[in-house]
Amino acid sequence: MDEIKPDTATALIHHPYQPPGGFVAPQVPVHKASTVIFPNVAALRARDWKSKAGYTYGLHGTPTAYVLEERIATLEGGLQSQLVPSGLAAIALVDLALLKSGDELLIPENAYGPNRELARQELARFGIAHRVYDPMDLASFEAALGPATRLVWLEAPGSVTMEFPDLRALAARARAHGALVALDNTWGAGIAFDAFAVGADISVHALTKYPSGGGDVLMGAVTTRDDALHLRLKGSHMRMGWGVGANDVETVLRSLATLPLRYAAQDAAGRALARWWQAQACIAQVLHPALPGSPGHEHWKALCTRAAGLFSVVFDERVPHERAIAFVDALRLFKLGYSWAGPVSLAVPYDLSLMRPRPAWKGLLVRFSIGLEAVDDLIADCAQALRAAGLDSGLA
Ligand SMILES: *Cc1c(COP(=O)(O)O)cnc(C)c1O
């Protein structure tokens, strides 16, 4: 600013100092901006929001967000990834970008609950119908596929009841029918199995869970292996304005490097605790896809060696729900709350009669999310809570 002698207010904003380039560090810089500055009008007019070769506006991507998108795509075995403000927003983006009035989508009956709620409320209002299928019954799935079916949701294992479906068979039938296949890959996290190898077109991941790992960020990602499909999603993403905050991206980038280690640790602890529960007399069933006897264990085994640190137990139907609730209330290390894959172990009770069309059990279900505490302490916590509820010495 040779000709202008700026006032301090101006000088503090339009300061001439530029730090030297060449600062090289392993950490990804945090770029924060709504406005992206163009060098001239020609560049502004030539902007291309679709291309990651440049930048147009903070909402459409920053260097920090692009780096996380690339790493999530790598984690999932995809080619392109789009960040959104939550896992649920990732589900919504897929539905809203790919469906129109008159279309139908299929949702498994054990899907993450809000997925179905979105279909029941918003999608229904937009003239998009949904059908619910039993993911453990291929005949039920085939019967649900109709002439208007455009999108099929898969989830493995199912939410809360943890049934592991035959993903390859479901995806193959959906594709043969001409429907797109979207898989909620939050549980597998890109570690347990490859969503694209089993036949998904789109993988949705609640980064809130394993990629964050800290219980302190809400974020989601929609990953694809097809440029045209990615651009459909990216266009709707831009038009709906679902940006993510740079500090949240930074937090996920920081946690991402430890994801495989955390996944393995929570898997080992989860299986140890699940096996302990199998020996408790007050329990009718332990639902953990890596344990023989759990629904869909054979499908898990055909596809995976690893599992998330997440499982459920169903109390024997002779245990009154109040006694099982007393157990949950007596837990000390396990906190009562939703979400999972953070450092703190969590428990949530569910009444299956309110959630599933044909519940296989009458007893109360409790879902455990295993944190990073020492597993012996978690076992001791469950044992003391069973004693406090009078459930430690059989059912007599
Ligand atoms: C948590 C979760 C979501 C939603 O993620 P949010 O970031 O909490 O919106 C979606 N699907 C599954 C399987 C989840 O566990």
Tab-separated table of C-alpha atoms and ligand atoms in Angstrom:
chain	number	residue	atom	x	y	z
A	1	MET	CA	0.000	0.000	0.000
A	2	ASP	CA	2.386	2.632	-1.233
A	3	GLU	CA	-0.083	5.429	-1.876
A	4	ILE	CA	-2.426	4.786	1.054
A	5	LYS	CA	-1.056	5.618	4.489
A	6	PRO	CA	-3.384	3.306	6.395
A	7	ASP	CA	-5.002	3.999	9.707
A	8	THR	CA	-4.146	1.490	12.472
A	9	ALA	CA	-7.560	-0.152	12.058
A	10	THR	CA	-6.785	-0.792	8.392
A	11	ALA	CA	-3.171	-1.751	9.009
A	12	LEU	CA	-4.211	-4.430	11.495
A	13	ILE	CA	-6.357	-6.044	8.816
A	14	HIS	CA	-4.300	-5.420	5.686
A	15	HIS	CA	-0.927	-6.026	7.326
A	16	PRO	CA	1.957	-6.425	4.876
A	17	TYR	CA	3.876	-9.077	6.817
A	18	GLN	CA	3.899	-12.543	5.280
A	19	PRO	CA	5.652	-15.337	7.173
A	20	PRO	CA	8.287	-17.193	5.160
A	21	GLY	CA	7.125	-20.346	3.393
A	22	GLY	CA	8.716	-23.704	4.060
A	23	PHE	CA	7.309	-24.496	7.492
A	24	VAL	CA	7.178	-28.268	7.253
A	25	ALA	CA	5.644	-30.365	10.037
A	26	PRO	CA	3.800	-33.681	10.187
A	27	GLN	CA	0.630	-32.017	11.512
A	28	VAL	CA	-1.909	-30.692	9.037
A	29	PRO	CA	-2.362	-26.882	9.190
A	30	VAL	CA	-5.794	-25.686	10.264
A	31	HIS	CA	-7.211	-23.397	7.581
A	32	LYS	CA	-10.250	-21.431	8.662
A	33	ALA	CA	-12.203	-19.271	6.254
A	34	SER	CA	-15.584	-18.525	4.804
A	35	THR	CA	-14.166	-16.234	2.109
A	36	VAL	CA	-11.575	-17.506	-0.321
A	37	ILE	CA	-9.775	-14.646	-2.086
A	38	PHE	CA	-9.437	-14.757	-5.856
A	39	PRO	CA	-6.498	-13.004	-7.521
A	40	ASN	CA	-8.664	-11.293	-10.185
A	41	VAL	CA	-12.110	-11.251	-11.723
A	42	ALA	CA	-11.195	-13.781	-14.381
A	43	ALA	CA	-10.217	-16.301	-11.684
A	44	LEU	CA	-13.384	-15.569	-9.716
A	45	ARG	CA	-15.528	-16.102	-12.809
A	46	ALA	CA	-13.670	-19.281	-13.719
A	47	ARG	CA	-14.203	-20.829	-10.267
A	48	ASP	CA	-15.150	-24.510	-10.343
A	49	TRP	CA	-16.743	-25.770	-7.141
A	50	LYS	CA	-16.547	-29.364	-8.413
A	51	SER	CA	-12.779	-29.464	-8.713
A	52	LYS	CA	-10.432	-30.077	-5.802
A	53	ALA	CA	-7.666	-28.421	-7.785
A	54	GLY	CA	-8.734	-25.106	-6.262
A	55	TYR	CA	-10.904	-23.342	-3.710
A	56	THR	CA	-14.104	-21.327	-4.046
A	57	TYR	CA	-15.655	-20.813	-0.619
A	58	GLY	CA	-15.050	-22.172	2.890
A	59	LEU	CA	-18.253	-24.197	2.734
A	60	HIS	CA	-17.028	-26.100	-0.340
A	61	GLY	CA	-13.747	-27.175	1.210
A	62	THR	CA	-10.500	-25.982	2.751
A	63	PRO	CA	-7.047	-27.596	2.541
A	64	THR	CA	-7.666	-29.057	6.023
A	65	ALA	CA	-10.996	-30.592	5.005
A	66	TYR	CA	-9.549	-31.967	1.741
A	67	VAL	CA	-6.818	-33.766	3.697
A	68	LEU	CA	-9.343	-35.437	5.994
A	69	GLU	CA	-11.523	-36.382	3.022
A	70	GLU	CA	-8.561	-38.046	1.318
A	71	ARG	CA	-7.631	-39.955	4.484
A	72	ILE	CA	-11.196	-41.146	5.072
A	73	ALA	CA	-11.395	-42.285	1.432
A	74	THR	CA	-8.146	-44.234	1.990
A	75	LEU	CA	-9.400	-45.721	5.266
A	76	GLU	CA	-12.549	-46.978	3.556
A	77	GLY	CA	-10.989	-48.149	0.316
A	78	GLY	CA	-12.920	-45.478	-1.609
A	79	LEU	CA	-11.817	-42.814	-4.072
A	80	GLN	CA	-13.757	-39.706	-3.008
A	81	SER	CA	-15.153	-38.627	0.333
A	82	GLN	CA	-17.408	-35.776	1.390
A	83	LEU	CA	-17.496	-34.444	4.959
A	84	VAL	CA	-20.779	-33.512	6.625
A	85	PRO	CA	-21.623	-32.205	10.115
A	86	SER	CA	-22.725	-35.564	11.607
A	87	GLY	CA	-23.215	-39.226	10.836
A	88	LEU	CA	-26.927	-38.625	10.544
A	89	ALA	CA	-26.297	-35.778	8.079
A	90	ALA	CA	-24.292	-38.284	5.995
A	91	ILE	CA	-27.346	-40.563	5.839
A	92	ALA	CA	-29.573	-37.584	4.987
A	93	LEU	CA	-27.193	-36.413	2.255
A	94	VAL	CA	-27.356	-39.800	0.528
A	95	ASP	CA	-31.164	-39.908	0.680
A	96	LEU	CA	-31.709	-36.315	-0.416
A	97	ALA	CA	-29.070	-36.322	-3.161
A	98	LEU	CA	-30.157	-39.576	-4.791
A	99	LEU	CA	-33.929	-39.875	-4.393
A	100	LYS	CA	-36.901	-38.059	-5.876
A	101	SER	CA	-40.639	-38.111	-5.433
A	102	GLY	CA	-42.046	-41.506	-6.428
A	103	ASP	CA	-38.850	-43.399	-5.583
A	104	GLU	CA	-38.631	-46.022	-2.872
A	105	LEU	CA	-35.810	-46.960	-0.536
A	106	LEU	CA	-35.249	-50.033	1.598
A	107	ILE	CA	-34.058	-49.878	5.195
A	108	PRO	CA	-33.183	-52.877	7.387
A	109	GLU	CA	-35.472	-53.274	10.392
A	110	ASN	CA	-32.465	-53.129	12.739
A	111	ALA	CA	-31.007	-49.957	11.164
A	112	TYR	CA	-29.695	-47.046	13.174
A	113	GLY	CA	-33.055	-45.638	14.384
A	114	PRO	CA	-32.834	-42.061	13.055
A	115	ASN	CA	-32.213	-43.399	9.509
A	116	ARG	CA	-35.755	-44.798	9.529
A	117	GLU	CA	-37.195	-41.760	11.294
A	118	LEU	CA	-35.860	-39.528	8.501
A	119	ALA	CA	-37.607	-41.778	5.958
A	120	ARG	CA	-40.833	-41.747	7.991
A	121	GLN	CA	-40.917	-37.968	8.348
A	122	GLU	CA	-39.024	-35.878	5.789
A	123	LEU	CA	-38.766	-38.401	2.947
A	124	ALA	CA	-42.440	-39.351	3.272
A	125	ARG	CA	-43.349	-35.658	3.057
A	126	PHE	CA	-41.346	-35.388	-0.163
A	127	GLY	CA	-43.222	-38.325	-1.699
A	128	ILE	CA	-40.387	-40.837	-1.201
A	129	ALA	CA	-41.617	-44.108	0.271
A	130	HIS	CA	-39.591	-46.623	2.251
A	131	ARG	CA	-39.947	-50.288	3.002
A	132	VAL	CA	-38.406	-52.128	5.896
A	133	TYR	CA	-36.825	-55.558	5.424
A	134	ASP	CA	-35.399	-58.284	7.669
A	135	PRO	CA	-31.680	-58.274	6.768
A	136	MET	CA	-31.291	-61.852	8.030
A	137	ASP	CA	-33.915	-63.163	5.602
A	138	LEU	CA	-33.037	-62.883	1.902
A	139	ALA	CA	-36.602	-63.799	0.940
A	140	SER	CA	-37.919	-60.835	2.960
A	141	PHE	CA	-35.384	-58.628	1.216
A	142	GLU	CA	-36.308	-59.828	-2.254
A	143	ALA	CA	-39.988	-59.384	-1.490
A	144	ALA	CA	-39.329	-55.772	-0.467
A	145	LEU	CA	-37.521	-54.890	-3.722
A	146	GLY	CA	-40.071	-53.209	-5.964
A	147	PRO	CA	-40.178	-51.430	-9.347
A	148	ALA	CA	-39.574	-48.026	-7.673
A	149	THR	CA	-36.694	-49.175	-5.415
A	150	ARG	CA	-33.749	-46.867	-6.134
A	151	LEU	CA	-31.692	-47.093	-2.956
A	152	VAL	CA	-30.995	-49.884	-0.487
A	153	TRP	CA	-29.489	-49.262	2.939
A	154	LEU	CA	-27.299	-51.927	4.531
A	155	GLU	CA	-25.857	-51.933	8.037
A	156	ALA	CA	-23.556	-54.488	9.624
A	157	PRO	CA	-24.127	-55.442	12.303
A	158	GLY	CA	-27.608	-54.101	12.985
A	159	SER	CA	-27.997	-51.382	15.559
A	160	VAL	CA	-28.507	-52.580	19.171
A	161	THR	CA	-29.413	-56.214	18.334
A	162	MET	CA	-26.108	-56.709	16.455
A	163	GLU	CA	-27.245	-59.248	13.820
A	164	PHE	CA	-24.584	-59.533	11.098
A	165	PRO	CA	-26.241	-59.963	7.667
A	166	ASP	CA	-24.907	-61.575	4.488
A	167	LEU	CA	-23.767	-58.262	3.021
A	168	ARG	CA	-22.523	-59.689	-0.277
A	169	ALA	CA	-25.802	-61.471	-0.979
A	170	LEU	CA	-27.923	-58.421	-0.100
A	171	ALA	CA	-25.764	-56.038	-2.155
A	172	ALA	CA	-25.692	-58.399	-5.151
A	173	ARG	CA	-29.498	-58.688	-5.198
A	174	ALA	CA	-29.936	-54.924	-4.822
A	175	ARG	CA	-27.498	-54.241	-7.669
A	176	ALA	CA	-29.092	-56.851	-9.899
A	177	HIS	CA	-32.339	-54.970	-9.288
A	178	GLY	CA	-30.723	-51.726	-10.437
A	179	ALA	CA	-30.731	-50.032	-7.013
A	180	LEU	CA	-27.834	-48.115	-5.499
A	181	VAL	CA	-26.404	-49.670	-2.330
A	182	ALA	CA	-25.524	-47.437	0.630
A	183	LEU	CA	-23.827	-49.073	3.600
A	184	ASP	CA	-23.650	-47.538	7.067
A	185	ASN	CA	-20.039	-48.482	7.798
A	186	THR	CA	-19.731	-46.848	11.221
A	187	TRP	CA	-19.239	-50.142	13.090
A	188	GLY	CA	-16.668	-51.545	10.663
A	189	ALA	CA	-14.938	-48.132	10.501
A	190	GLY	CA	-12.932	-49.189	7.442
A	191	ILE	CA	-11.109	-51.719	9.650
A	192	ALA	CA	-13.390	-54.737	10.006
A	193	PHE	CA	-14.309	-55.145	6.319
A	194	ASP	CA	-14.209	-53.356	2.957
A	195	ALA	CA	-17.604	-51.810	2.196
A	196	PHE	CA	-16.866	-51.569	-1.536
A	197	ALA	CA	-15.590	-55.136	-1.837
A	198	VAL	CA	-18.915	-56.420	-0.485
A	199	GLY	CA	-20.773	-54.444	-3.134
A	200	ALA	CA	-21.624	-51.019	-1.684
A	201	ASP	CA	-21.737	-47.997	-4.001
A	202	ILE	CA	-21.646	-45.600	-1.067
A	203	SER	CA	-20.172	-45.934	2.405
A	204	VAL	CA	-21.483	-43.718	5.170
A	205	HIS	CA	-19.380	-43.306	8.287
A	206	ALA	CA	-20.225	-41.486	11.528
A	207	LEU	CA	-16.772	-40.008	12.173
A	208	THR	CA	-18.264	-39.141	15.569
A	209	LYS	CA	-17.432	-42.714	16.579
A	210	TYR	CA	-14.057	-44.360	15.848
A	211	PRO	CA	-12.361	-41.654	13.749
A	212	SER	CA	-12.958	-39.075	16.505
A	213	GLY	CA	-12.495	-41.571	19.298
A	214	GLY	CA	-12.745	-38.799	21.853
A	215	GLY	CA	-16.476	-38.325	22.279
A	216	ASP	CA	-15.949	-34.649	21.500
A	217	VAL	CA	-16.740	-34.245	17.787
A	218	LEU	CA	-19.799	-34.770	15.619
A	219	MET	CA	-18.994	-35.412	11.951
A	220	GLY	CA	-19.835	-37.752	9.116
A	221	ALA	CA	-18.442	-38.782	5.747
A	222	VAL	CA	-19.952	-40.126	2.532
A	223	THR	CA	-17.405	-42.122	0.530
A	224	THR	CA	-17.722	-43.430	-3.027
A	225	ARG	CA	-15.662	-45.035	-5.785
A	226	ASP	CA	-17.409	-43.378	-8.702
A	227	ASP	CA	-16.803	-39.792	-9.862
A	228	ALA	CA	-20.297	-39.231	-11.234
A	229	LEU	CA	-21.918	-40.470	-8.021
A	230	HIS	CA	-19.549	-38.368	-5.945
A	231	LEU	CA	-20.447	-35.253	-7.925
A	232	ARG	CA	-24.165	-35.835	-7.390
A	233	LEU	CA	-23.516	-36.019	-3.654
A	234	LYS	CA	-21.119	-33.083	-3.687
A	235	GLY	CA	-23.587	-30.910	-5.598
A	236	SER	CA	-26.400	-31.577	-3.111
A	237	HIS	CA	-23.953	-31.093	-0.254
A	238	MET	CA	-23.070	-27.651	-1.563
A	239	ARG	CA	-26.670	-26.635	-2.192
A	240	MET	CA	-27.733	-27.702	1.298
A	241	GLY	CA	-24.826	-25.917	2.948
A	242	TRP	CA	-23.565	-28.713	5.175
A	243	GLY	CA	-20.091	-27.457	6.041
A	244	VAL	CA	-17.863	-28.725	8.849
A	245	GLY	CA	-15.779	-26.674	11.275
A	246	ALA	CA	-12.006	-26.610	10.850
A	247	ASN	CA	-11.350	-27.252	14.555
A	248	ASP	CA	-13.481	-30.377	14.380
A	249	VAL	CA	-11.627	-31.536	11.268
A	250	GLU	CA	-8.354	-30.962	13.083
A	251	THR	CA	-9.534	-33.045	16.043
A	252	VAL	CA	-10.496	-35.954	13.788
A	253	LEU	CA	-7.207	-35.707	11.849
A	254	ARG	CA	-5.346	-35.879	15.131
A	255	SER	CA	-7.251	-38.961	16.281
A	256	LEU	CA	-7.219	-40.784	12.965
A	257	ALA	CA	-3.656	-42.054	13.328
A	258	THR	CA	-4.583	-44.049	16.435
A	259	LEU	CA	-7.800	-45.486	14.994
A	260	PRO	CA	-6.399	-48.959	14.145
A	261	LEU	CA	-4.831	-49.261	17.616
A	262	ARG	CA	-7.958	-48.106	19.403
A	263	TYR	CA	-10.136	-50.382	17.281
A	264	ALA	CA	-7.980	-53.393	18.176
A	265	ALA	CA	-7.863	-52.507	21.879
A	266	GLN	CA	-11.612	-51.940	22.160
A	267	ASP	CA	-12.240	-55.137	20.175
A	268	ALA	CA	-10.109	-57.203	22.579
A	269	ALA	CA	-11.686	-55.644	25.669
A	270	GLY	CA	-15.191	-55.962	24.207
A	271	ARG	CA	-14.759	-59.644	23.489
A	272	ALA	CA	-13.309	-60.303	26.963
A	273	LEU	CA	-16.260	-58.598	28.619
A	274	ALA	CA	-18.779	-60.266	26.260
A	275	ARG	CA	-17.335	-63.702	27.190
A	276	TRP	CA	-17.626	-62.836	30.890
A	277	TRP	CA	-21.290	-62.003	30.331
A	278	GLN	CA	-21.877	-65.369	28.621
A	279	ALA	CA	-21.105	-67.013	31.971
A	280	GLN	CA	-23.722	-65.007	33.897
A	281	ALA	CA	-26.844	-66.996	34.757
A	282	CYS	CA	-29.232	-64.004	34.522
A	283	ILE	CA	-28.463	-63.520	30.813
A	284	ALA	CA	-30.455	-65.140	27.987
A	285	GLN	CA	-28.126	-64.091	25.155
A	286	VAL	CA	-24.959	-62.116	24.484
A	287	LEU	CA	-25.174	-60.360	21.108
A	288	HIS	CA	-21.675	-59.894	19.717
A	289	PRO	CA	-21.089	-60.884	16.080
A	290	ALA	CA	-17.633	-62.323	16.836
A	291	LEU	CA	-19.045	-64.802	19.377
A	292	PRO	CA	-20.352	-68.147	18.084
A	293	GLY	CA	-24.103	-68.371	18.639
A	294	SER	CA	-24.684	-64.673	18.022
A	295	PRO	CA	-27.066	-63.976	15.098
A	296	GLY	CA	-25.094	-63.789	11.851
A	297	HIS	CA	-21.822	-64.916	13.427
A	298	GLU	CA	-21.120	-67.063	10.343
A	299	HIS	CA	-21.464	-64.005	8.071
A	300	TRP	CA	-19.150	-61.990	10.328
A	301	LYS	CA	-16.655	-64.852	10.249
A	302	ALA	CA	-16.751	-65.123	6.468
A	303	LEU	CA	-15.869	-61.450	6.119
A	304	CYS	CA	-14.027	-60.201	9.205
A	305	THR	CA	-11.469	-61.019	11.827
A	306	ARG	CA	-12.036	-57.843	13.803
A	307	ALA	CA	-15.021	-56.269	15.527
A	308	ALA	CA	-15.871	-52.982	17.177
A	309	GLY	CA	-15.973	-52.762	20.980
A	310	LEU	CA	-19.736	-52.857	21.030
A	311	PHE	CA	-22.124	-55.588	22.169
A	312	SER	CA	-25.454	-56.158	23.864
A	313	VAL	CA	-26.729	-58.540	26.508
A	314	VAL	CA	-30.351	-59.651	26.869
A	315	PHE	CA	-31.494	-60.488	30.366
A	316	ASP	CA	-33.411	-63.705	30.941
A	317	GLU	CA	-37.142	-63.056	30.623
A	318	ARG	CA	-37.566	-64.153	34.259
A	319	VAL	CA	-35.557	-61.070	35.312
A	320	PRO	CA	-38.110	-58.254	35.730
A	321	HIS	CA	-37.181	-55.157	33.733
A	322	GLU	CA	-36.971	-53.128	36.997
A	323	ARG	CA	-34.230	-55.429	38.294
A	324	ALA	CA	-32.264	-55.113	35.061
A	325	ILE	CA	-32.720	-51.338	35.185
A	326	ALA	CA	-31.436	-51.427	38.792
A	327	PHE	CA	-28.311	-53.140	37.429
A	328	VAL	CA	-27.821	-50.359	34.859
A	329	ASP	CA	-28.343	-47.665	37.491
A	330	ALA	CA	-25.765	-49.346	39.776
A	331	LEU	CA	-22.965	-49.199	37.167
A	332	ARG	CA	-20.216	-46.755	38.136
A	333	LEU	CA	-17.484	-46.831	35.490
A	334	PHE	CA	-19.992	-47.428	32.701
A	335	LYS	CA	-21.851	-44.176	32.141
A	336	LEU	CA	-25.407	-44.027	30.863
A	337	GLY	CA	-25.457	-42.411	27.436
A	338	TYR	CA	-25.606	-42.718	23.663
A	339	SER	CA	-22.825	-42.918	21.096
A	340	TRP	CA	-19.712	-45.084	21.309
A	341	ALA	CA	-15.999	-45.563	20.489
A	342	GLY	CA	-14.880	-42.891	22.944
A	343	PRO	CA	-12.574	-43.414	25.963
A	344	VAL	CA	-15.470	-43.767	28.432
A	345	SER	CA	-17.444	-47.008	28.543
A	346	LEU	CA	-21.176	-46.539	28.082
A	347	ALA	CA	-24.367	-48.524	28.661
A	348	VAL	CA	-27.905	-47.994	27.333
A	349	PRO	CA	-30.973	-50.143	28.155
A	350	TYR	CA	-33.457	-50.913	25.354
A	351	ASP	CA	-36.929	-52.456	25.475
A	352	LEU	CA	-36.971	-54.652	22.353
A	353	SER	CA	-40.765	-54.881	22.299
A	354	LEU	CA	-40.790	-51.184	21.342
A	355	MET	CA	-38.107	-51.512	18.645
A	356	ARG	CA	-38.440	-54.699	16.632
A	357	PRO	CA	-41.403	-56.197	14.804
A	358	ARG	CA	-40.756	-59.750	16.086
A	359	PRO	CA	-38.468	-59.464	19.114
A	360	ALA	CA	-36.722	-62.774	19.752
A	361	TRP	CA	-36.383	-61.987	23.469
A	362	LYS	CA	-38.629	-60.625	26.217
A	363	GLY	CA	-35.928	-59.592	28.679
A	364	LEU	CA	-34.383	-56.139	28.839
A	365	LEU	CA	-31.466	-55.543	26.469
A	366	VAL	CA	-28.443	-53.529	27.581
A	367	ARG	CA	-25.957	-52.312	24.998
A	368	PHE	CA	-22.379	-51.770	26.110
A	369	SER	CA	-19.844	-49.585	24.375
A	370	ILE	CA	-16.343	-50.389	25.564
A	371	GLY	CA	-14.049	-47.461	26.222
A	372	LEU	CA	-10.361	-47.531	27.008
A	373	GLU	CA	-10.489	-48.391	30.722
A	374	ALA	CA	-8.727	-51.553	31.962
A	375	VAL	CA	-11.008	-54.473	31.110
A	376	ASP	CA	-10.677	-56.046	34.588
A	377	ASP	CA	-12.102	-52.864	36.079
A	378	LEU	CA	-15.018	-52.979	33.629
A	379	ILE	CA	-15.711	-56.601	34.573
A	380	ALA	CA	-15.548	-55.660	38.269
A	381	ASP	CA	-18.002	-52.825	37.615
A	382	CYS	CA	-20.514	-55.171	35.954
A	383	ALA	CA	-20.063	-57.711	38.762
A	384	GLN	CA	-20.692	-55.159	41.519
A	385	ALA	CA	-23.739	-53.768	39.692
A	386	LEU	CA	-25.200	-57.286	39.312
A	387	ARG	CA	-24.675	-57.818	43.059
A	388	ALA	CA	-26.312	-54.459	43.837
A	389	ALA	CA	-29.350	-55.507	41.756
A	390	GLY	CA	-29.458	-58.961	43.397
A	391	LEU	CA	-28.730	-60.652	40.070
A	392	ASP	CA	-25.378	-62.248	40.841
A	393	SER	CA	-26.521	-65.592	42.206
A	394	GLY	CA	-28.612	-67.187	39.503
A	395	LEU	CA	-32.339	-66.827	38.966
A	396	ALA	CA	-33.776	-68.706	41.937
B	1	LIG	C1	-23.824	-42.809	15.684
B	1	LIG	C2	-24.275	-43.439	14.434
B	1	LIG	C3	-24.770	-42.670	13.385
B	1	LIG	C4	-24.973	-41.179	13.492
B	1	LIG	O1	-23.843	-40.461	13.820
B	1	LIG	P1	-23.972	-39.016	14.495
B	1	LIG	O2	-22.673	-38.366	14.186
B	1	LIG	O3	-24.215	-39.245	15.956
B	1	LIG	O4	-25.131	-38.316	13.836
B	1	LIG	C5	-25.139	-43.318	12.222
B	1	LIG	N1	-25.034	-44.653	12.105
B	1	LIG	C6	-24.560	-45.421	13.083
B	1	LIG	C7	-24.452	-46.894	12.871
B	1	LIG	C8	-24.163	-44.845	14.290
B	1	LIG	O5	-23.696	-45.622	15.261
